[in-house]
Amino acid sequence: MHGGLVSAEPGAAVHVLGVRHHGPGSARGVRGALEKLQPDVVLIEGPPEADELLALAAHAEMKPPVALLIYAAEEPSRAVFYPFAVFSPEWQAIQYAVTRSLPVRFIDLPQTHQLVPPEAEGTPLAPEPEDSPRVDPLGALARAAGHEDGERWWEHLIEQRQDAEGVFEAVLEAMSALREDEKEPPPREALREAHMRRCIRQAKKEGFQKIAVVCGAWHGPALAKPRPAREDDALLKGLPKTKVAATWVPWTYDRLGWRSGYGAGVDSPGWYAHLWLTPERPVSTWAARIAHLLRDEGLDASSASVIETVRLAEALAALRERNVVGLGELRDAALSVLCSGDATPLALIHQKLEVGTGLGEVPSDAPSVPLARDLAAQQKALRLAPSSEIKLQELDLRKDLDRNRSRLLHRLSLLDIPWGTLGDDARKTTGTFRETWRLQWQPVLAVNVVEASLFGNTVELAATGRVVARATDAAELSTLTALLEASLLAELPSAIDTVLSQVQAFSTRSADVPKLLEAFPALAQAVRYGSVRETPTGPILAIAEGLFERIVIGLPGACVSLDDDAARQRREQLRAMQAAVGLLENKAQGEEWAEALDGLVHRDAVHGLIRGAALRLRLELGLVRNEDLSTLAQKALSPAVPPAEAAAWLEGLIAGNALLLLHRTELWAALDGWLCGLSREAFVEQLPLVRRAFSDFSAAERRAMAERIRDLARAPTAERSEAKREELDQERVAKVLPVLSLLLGVKLDETH
């Protein structure tokens, strides 16, 4: 007899098949038990709201892994997934019933009660403690049997079995023993089991002769033990409700390790799928698959190595007193033979084979929100099939297909559906016609799609609605300019008009120069990408020009009375501002910006880091003569200037490209004089700041700087007089060079 006999009442026999939710041995046992029992109805632990979707399980386009998605209609972020793999016992039970046109139902506590907001009165939550055997019953049994790894113990005991005779009785007995000391289950679990018992009683009332119940092994004793109906009804009375919806979504094997609606996943779903699909010769075929994978990665893997791997795995199983070869033996054998003791390829084997890749498929006529259907149609039209593997997509925006792909990906980003992540162009070009996207579809994005559907029924309408809503709620000008740039990339004309009006309103009344500094670069980018996307940029440019004038006027006041952290933030804003001015290619603005920087360079009230950074930016514009740099360096690094302020000025000046400063002899002479003039205490105090100033340079750049200082020490008198230096005292030079060597992180040879 398969299963536990719950009732021997005339005309009703209930058989409980306690399983692990994902396992080939359990799935094989359920299939065999059902074929032997020939039940009239199959009851499965799962969400009753999805009963109408069960018929789709037999659809030709349905390819596991897939999942049932149940979500609150008014708040889709409150959702739960019920994943199924081909080796899931519940999936095989569904397939058995649907293909035979047998009644099949889900009997878990409906999610209409479980997805009620936590603040609702009477919500059946109460999460389980982590150390409870209910959370990991397999681990509890494994530890009782003297094993540390419950996953491997269950695999050897159940999942690799070909004959499931007597397994369900044994599992029921084991779980009953675990639950012996349990007085009452937690409230939520008590409700779930009460509802499952109610569904079993309902099936009896409907006159079914043989009732098969497929549930998590932990629940087996609670369903096999009779309990008065009035007690269950009292528990279930008056539960709060919320409106929910259900659909099928694709799933991935790597997500089967994620805790879902009805329990924990498995560590090696790819291995379990292999055991299900290749029951005859799982060991040799697995070793062959490892070899194929290694060859695809350019690694050696001969047929002889495959044979030796199988032999070693079998020997290890015998030594470990295993009746069959398991994943642990195969992994150790592969490490020794196919990987030559190198553990690096094992990570690849784990990811590609043990866990597995690939995305399931659901029928096109499965229930879904209109936005999901529109997205699927666009993915098909643009030949962008979703995949669970990471794929790089390089787009040339001058091509219609690539431009349409880019537009879709940008719109999805605005909708918080991060299918693609925009990265740096692999070609390292400076143009604006290329984009490189990193694409990876995750099953949980289905929830994001449902949430985004609240803003519209198509991707374009939803993205426009989302942008308009954000623009209306925006409290910062920088938020609006970022939205404007994103809307241009996504080509949303209606959203652009709304955001522009908001930007105009904010910009005319904003006097906060730091906020204007944050906003201006985004406007410059918007103008730049607007030209690429053939979007009119006149209104954006007009707003940017207004912001620019207010920034230039208010810049001096925004750079005084700053602490060190604020000064660093302002330096980054100045850098971004200069890059933005360069993007606009307006000669008059460029001259005005350079003049504003010059005002910062010569204003003593400005923080030293800002004065140095402003001088650096003018150097990058080619507006600083050698003699002017010498004068400014001697002034900023004079003994009269506090060492901390001088170090900050130096940090602001040298940060960036080393080549720009490498041949500025005047700067190195001033730096040498400043260091020589520091007292011992001041030198020790400022050493970390000076080292930080040089820390971003590469070893080659620091070496070139050290050589430049060496050449300065060896330079003839004429060159040194040109650098406005007196003839060097070689004895003093010998004292200074080790210090500079320490600062620059380079070694001096004997010739120095």
XYZ file of C-alpha atoms in Angstrom, residues 235-626:
392
model
C -9.954 28.204 13.258
C -10.829 29.297 9.727
C -13.820 31.428 10.619
C -13.617 35.149 9.961
C -10.196 35.295 8.271
C -9.510 38.617 6.533
C -9.403 38.605 2.727
C -7.802 40.532 -0.097
C -8.329 40.291 -3.835
C -5.647 38.238 -5.582
C -4.781 37.178 -9.121
C -2.820 34.201 -10.463
C -0.791 33.367 -13.545
C 2.008 31.117 -14.794
C 5.492 32.622 -15.225
C 8.796 31.167 -16.469
C 11.241 30.079 -13.774
C 14.900 29.086 -13.594
C 16.730 26.256 -11.861
C 18.941 28.672 -9.931
C 15.787 30.162 -8.380
C 14.679 26.739 -7.096
C 17.067 27.322 -4.227
C 14.992 30.359 -3.251
C 12.406 29.997 -0.498
C 9.009 30.203 -2.161
C 5.356 29.961 -1.203
C 5.447 26.499 0.275
C 8.934 25.707 1.432
C 12.647 25.664 0.765
C 14.362 24.851 -2.483
C 17.230 22.522 -3.319
C 20.953 23.119 -3.651
C 21.543 21.241 -6.930
C 18.438 21.377 -9.152
C 20.478 20.689 -12.283
C 21.688 17.425 -10.769
C 18.160 16.473 -9.748
C 16.915 17.182 -13.272
C 19.674 14.926 -14.577
C 18.610 12.126 -12.233
C 15.022 12.452 -13.451
C 15.794 12.640 -17.171
C 18.613 10.056 -17.157
C 17.590 7.349 -14.683
C 19.433 4.490 -16.432
C 23.063 5.690 -16.439
C 23.214 8.884 -14.392
C 26.867 8.601 -13.320
C 28.543 8.072 -16.701
C 26.331 10.600 -18.492
C 27.012 13.195 -15.801
C 30.775 12.733 -16.162
C 30.385 13.077 -19.926
C 28.452 16.329 -19.467
C 31.262 17.690 -17.276
C 33.756 16.838 -20.009
C 31.658 18.579 -22.678
C 31.395 21.676 -20.498
C 35.154 21.816 -19.884
C 35.878 21.382 -23.594
C 33.514 24.231 -24.436
C 35.568 26.400 -22.077
C 38.819 25.434 -23.804
C 39.969 22.954 -21.148
C 41.240 19.431 -21.791
C 38.843 16.581 -21.014
C 39.532 13.272 -22.739
C 37.297 10.202 -22.962
C 39.829 8.327 -20.863
C 39.455 10.958 -18.158
C 35.694 10.501 -18.207
C 36.080 6.750 -17.707
C 38.561 7.290 -14.884
C 36.217 9.812 -13.239
C 33.388 7.271 -13.205
C 35.659 4.574 -11.750
C 36.937 6.872 -9.034
C 33.397 8.011 -8.139
C 32.275 4.394 -7.787
C 35.294 3.604 -5.624
C 34.587 6.611 -3.402
C 30.962 5.522 -2.996
C 32.123 2.070 -1.920
C 34.611 3.523 0.583
C 31.907 5.755 2.005
C 29.488 2.827 2.223
C 27.048 4.390 -0.255
C 24.823 2.067 -2.215
C 24.852 4.464 -5.185
C 27.193 7.155 -6.468
C 26.033 10.596 -5.409
C 26.874 14.142 -6.388
C 29.537 14.395 -3.692
C 31.468 11.430 -5.105
C 31.174 12.745 -8.651
C 32.327 16.178 -7.570
C 35.398 14.797 -5.774
C 36.234 12.505 -8.676
C 35.905 15.341 -11.205
C 38.150 17.547 -9.090
C 40.846 14.887 -8.990
C 40.700 13.663 -12.603
C 39.015 16.138 -14.945
C 40.143 19.266 -13.073
C 43.637 17.973 -12.162
C 43.165 19.091 -8.571
C 42.301 22.688 -9.540
C 39.143 23.788 -7.752
C 38.548 26.748 -10.098
C 36.607 24.784 -12.765
C 34.369 23.339 -10.025
C 32.665 26.733 -9.681
C 31.798 26.574 -13.374
C 30.546 22.992 -13.041
C 28.414 23.982 -10.075
C 26.881 26.970 -11.850
C 26.283 25.404 -15.276
C 25.495 21.798 -14.353
C 24.772 21.268 -10.663
C 22.521 24.323 -10.424
C 21.759 24.562 -14.127
C 20.815 27.351 -16.492
C 17.921 27.947 -18.814
C 14.564 29.617 -18.552
C 11.232 27.806 -18.630
C 8.398 28.696 -20.993
C 4.683 29.245 -20.498
C 1.941 29.236 -23.141
C 1.295 32.520 -24.901
C -2.402 32.273 -24.007
C -1.729 31.993 -20.258
C -3.508 34.709 -18.245
C -1.398 37.833 -17.871
C -1.732 41.591 -17.550
C -1.867 43.563 -20.839
C 1.547 45.086 -20.131
C 3.124 41.622 -19.973
C 1.576 40.701 -23.323
C 2.823 43.925 -24.920
C 6.319 43.323 -23.524
C 6.341 39.753 -24.855
C 5.243 40.994 -28.296
C 8.030 43.577 -28.377
C 10.622 41.046 -27.231
C 9.583 38.808 -30.094
C 9.500 41.607 -32.680
C 12.931 42.914 -31.619
C 14.428 39.410 -31.395
C 15.362 39.913 -27.738
C 14.387 36.591 -26.209
C 14.634 36.658 -22.390
C 17.302 34.373 -20.985
C 18.496 33.514 -17.499
C 22.112 33.680 -18.693
C 23.991 36.975 -18.796
C 24.261 38.260 -22.357
C 25.975 41.374 -23.656
C 24.067 43.320 -26.293
C 26.027 45.951 -28.217
C 23.716 48.421 -29.942
C 24.433 50.859 -32.766
C 21.796 53.585 -32.481
C 22.158 54.465 -36.157
C 20.391 51.193 -36.974
C 16.619 51.102 -36.590
C 16.530 47.675 -34.911
C 19.187 48.560 -32.353
C 17.610 51.935 -31.660
C 14.241 50.271 -31.000
C 15.921 47.769 -28.695
C 17.605 50.577 -26.781
C 14.311 52.435 -26.496
C 12.599 49.355 -25.014
C 15.371 48.729 -22.493
C 15.401 52.360 -21.351
C 11.628 52.320 -20.934
C 11.836 49.173 -18.837
C 14.499 50.799 -16.659
C 12.113 53.695 -16.015
C 9.505 51.127 -14.962
C 11.928 49.501 -12.476
C 12.066 46.340 -14.600
C 15.865 45.876 -14.667
C 16.101 43.313 -17.442
C 19.081 45.217 -18.856
C 21.865 47.195 -17.212
C 23.585 49.863 -19.284
C 27.359 49.558 -19.140
C 30.450 51.092 -20.688
C 30.939 50.657 -24.416
C 33.401 47.805 -24.945
C 34.868 49.698 -27.927
C 35.758 52.653 -25.653
C 34.504 55.118 -28.276
C 33.709 58.733 -27.439
C 30.650 58.928 -29.685
C 27.043 58.745 -28.588
C 25.836 56.186 -31.096
C 26.744 53.041 -29.192
C 25.359 51.382 -26.103
C 26.345 48.160 -24.381
C 23.698 46.403 -22.310
C 24.061 43.498 -19.902
C 20.861 41.453 -20.162
C 19.604 38.827 -17.704
C 15.971 37.935 -17.137
C 15.046 37.001 -13.582
C 11.671 35.346 -12.852
C 10.899 37.861 -10.112
C 10.725 40.547 -12.786
C 7.238 39.203 -13.483
C 6.151 40.941 -10.275
C 7.744 44.185 -11.463
C 5.777 43.894 -14.710
C 2.534 43.477 -12.785
C 3.364 46.482 -10.589
C 4.222 48.612 -13.614
C 0.910 47.713 -15.267
C -0.779 50.101 -12.843
C 0.645 52.955 -14.977
C -0.510 51.691 -18.382
C -1.302 48.692 -20.583
C 1.675 49.076 -22.945
C 5.347 49.634 -22.238
C 5.233 53.143 -23.714
C 2.093 54.214 -21.835
C 3.306 52.706 -18.572
C 6.734 54.354 -18.835
C 5.119 57.698 -19.641
C 2.732 57.379 -16.706
C 5.563 56.436 -14.354
C 7.684 59.437 -15.417
C 4.774 61.867 -15.090
C 4.009 60.535 -11.602
C 7.630 60.904 -10.512
C 7.917 64.371 -12.005
C 4.794 65.487 -10.161
C 6.166 64.211 -6.845
C 9.764 65.422 -7.393
C 11.151 67.726 -4.716
C 14.638 68.256 -6.192
C 15.735 69.813 -9.472
C 18.364 67.086 -9.924
C 15.607 64.455 -9.784
C 13.752 66.213 -12.591
C 16.813 66.606 -14.796
C 17.665 62.930 -14.343
C 14.087 62.070 -15.347
C 14.408 64.335 -18.383
C 17.586 62.599 -19.513
C 16.019 59.162 -19.015
C 12.871 60.215 -20.891
C 14.958 61.348 -23.855
C 16.767 58.023 -23.940
C 13.423 56.211 -23.743
C 11.899 58.510 -26.412
C 8.774 59.470 -24.477
C 7.616 62.775 -25.992
C 4.601 63.241 -23.714
C 6.707 62.635 -20.616
C 9.429 65.005 -21.888
C 6.940 67.866 -22.187
C 5.682 67.325 -18.635
C 9.166 67.059 -17.129
C 10.391 70.117 -19.036
C 7.600 72.233 -17.622
C 8.497 71.046 -14.120
C 12.213 71.731 -14.694
C 11.402 75.233 -15.922
C 9.290 75.929 -12.852
C 11.947 74.636 -10.445
C 14.895 76.307 -12.170
C 13.363 79.779 -12.181
C 12.861 79.806 -8.429
C 15.894 77.816 -7.271
C 18.833 79.778 -5.825
C 20.688 76.777 -4.392
C 23.901 76.714 -6.439
C 24.960 73.189 -5.349
C 21.578 71.889 -6.543
C 22.015 73.761 -9.827
C 25.486 72.236 -10.203
C 23.953 68.779 -9.822
C 21.239 69.518 -12.357
C 23.251 71.144 -15.158
C 25.243 68.049 -16.306
C 22.027 66.081 -16.763
C 20.625 68.856 -18.949
C 23.804 68.843 -21.040
C 23.489 65.081 -21.441
C 19.854 65.547 -22.408
C 20.874 67.939 -25.176
C 23.541 65.528 -26.335
C 21.300 62.449 -26.430
C 18.425 64.490 -27.794
C 20.443 65.102 -30.921
C 21.259 61.418 -31.216
C 17.596 60.427 -30.787
C 16.448 63.180 -33.160
C 14.509 64.859 -30.369
C 14.077 68.693 -30.435
C 16.451 70.145 -27.844
C 15.702 73.886 -28.114
C 13.607 74.124 -24.921
C 16.165 72.081 -22.960
C 19.009 74.274 -24.170
C 17.166 77.425 -23.133
C 16.705 76.072 -19.599
C 20.356 74.997 -19.455
C 21.533 78.491 -20.442
C 19.463 80.030 -17.661
C 20.908 77.615 -15.115
C 24.430 78.298 -16.334
C 24.187 82.028 -15.726
C 22.918 81.549 -12.174
C 25.656 78.993 -11.473
C 28.438 81.338 -12.632
C 27.080 84.209 -10.555
C 26.621 82.161 -7.390
C 29.707 79.928 -7.694
C 32.132 81.994 -5.537
C 29.708 82.080 -2.627
C 29.080 78.327 -2.930
C 32.801 77.544 -2.518
C 33.580 79.344 0.764
C 33.091 78.223 4.360
C 33.257 74.542 3.420
C 34.498 71.673 5.559
C 36.634 68.946 4.015
C 33.744 66.650 3.055
C 31.743 69.464 1.475
C 34.860 70.601 -0.412
C 35.329 67.158 -1.935
C 31.682 67.080 -2.987
C 32.018 70.526 -4.569
C 35.183 69.445 -6.409
C 33.302 66.574 -8.032
C 30.520 68.969 -9.008
C 33.044 71.317 -10.638
C 34.532 68.461 -12.627
C 31.112 67.351 -13.825
C 30.216 70.949 -14.666
C 33.303 71.412 -16.821
C 32.567 68.206 -18.712
C 28.990 69.395 -19.274
C 30.134 72.788 -20.581
C 32.402 70.966 -22.999
C 29.469 68.872 -24.243
C 27.470 71.969 -25.185
C 30.372 73.357 -27.266
C 29.336 76.962 -26.642
C 32.424 79.184 -26.976
C 30.982 82.066 -24.978
C 29.936 79.750 -22.142
C 33.377 78.149 -22.183
C 35.086 81.510 -21.740
C 32.686 82.519 -18.974
C 33.267 79.218 -17.175
C 37.044 79.596 -17.395
C 36.779 83.103 -15.937
C 34.664 81.800 -13.056
C 37.316 79.162 -12.314
C 40.017 81.835 -12.350
C 38.076 83.712 -9.694
C 38.162 80.608 -7.474
C 41.899 80.134 -8.025
C 42.763 83.600 -6.706
C 40.254 83.848 -3.868
C 41.884 83.078 -0.513
C 38.540 82.470 1.237
C 37.920 79.441 -0.974
C 38.844 76.037 0.466
C 42.334 74.936 -0.590
C 41.049 71.774 -2.258
C 38.676 73.852 -4.419
C 41.404 76.373 -5.369
C 43.686 73.536 -6.413
C 40.904 71.786 -8.325
C 39.935 75.009 -10.114
C 43.555 75.521 -11.156
C 43.657 71.942 -12.388
C 40.545 72.490 -14.502
C 42.092 75.622 -16.042
C 45.227 73.613 -16.778
C 43.081 71.065 -18.619
C 41.646 73.941 -20.666
C 45.192 75.025 -21.567
C 44.818 78.445 -19.932
C 47.691 78.411 -17.401
C 51.164 79.570 -18.392
C 54.265 78.046 -16.824
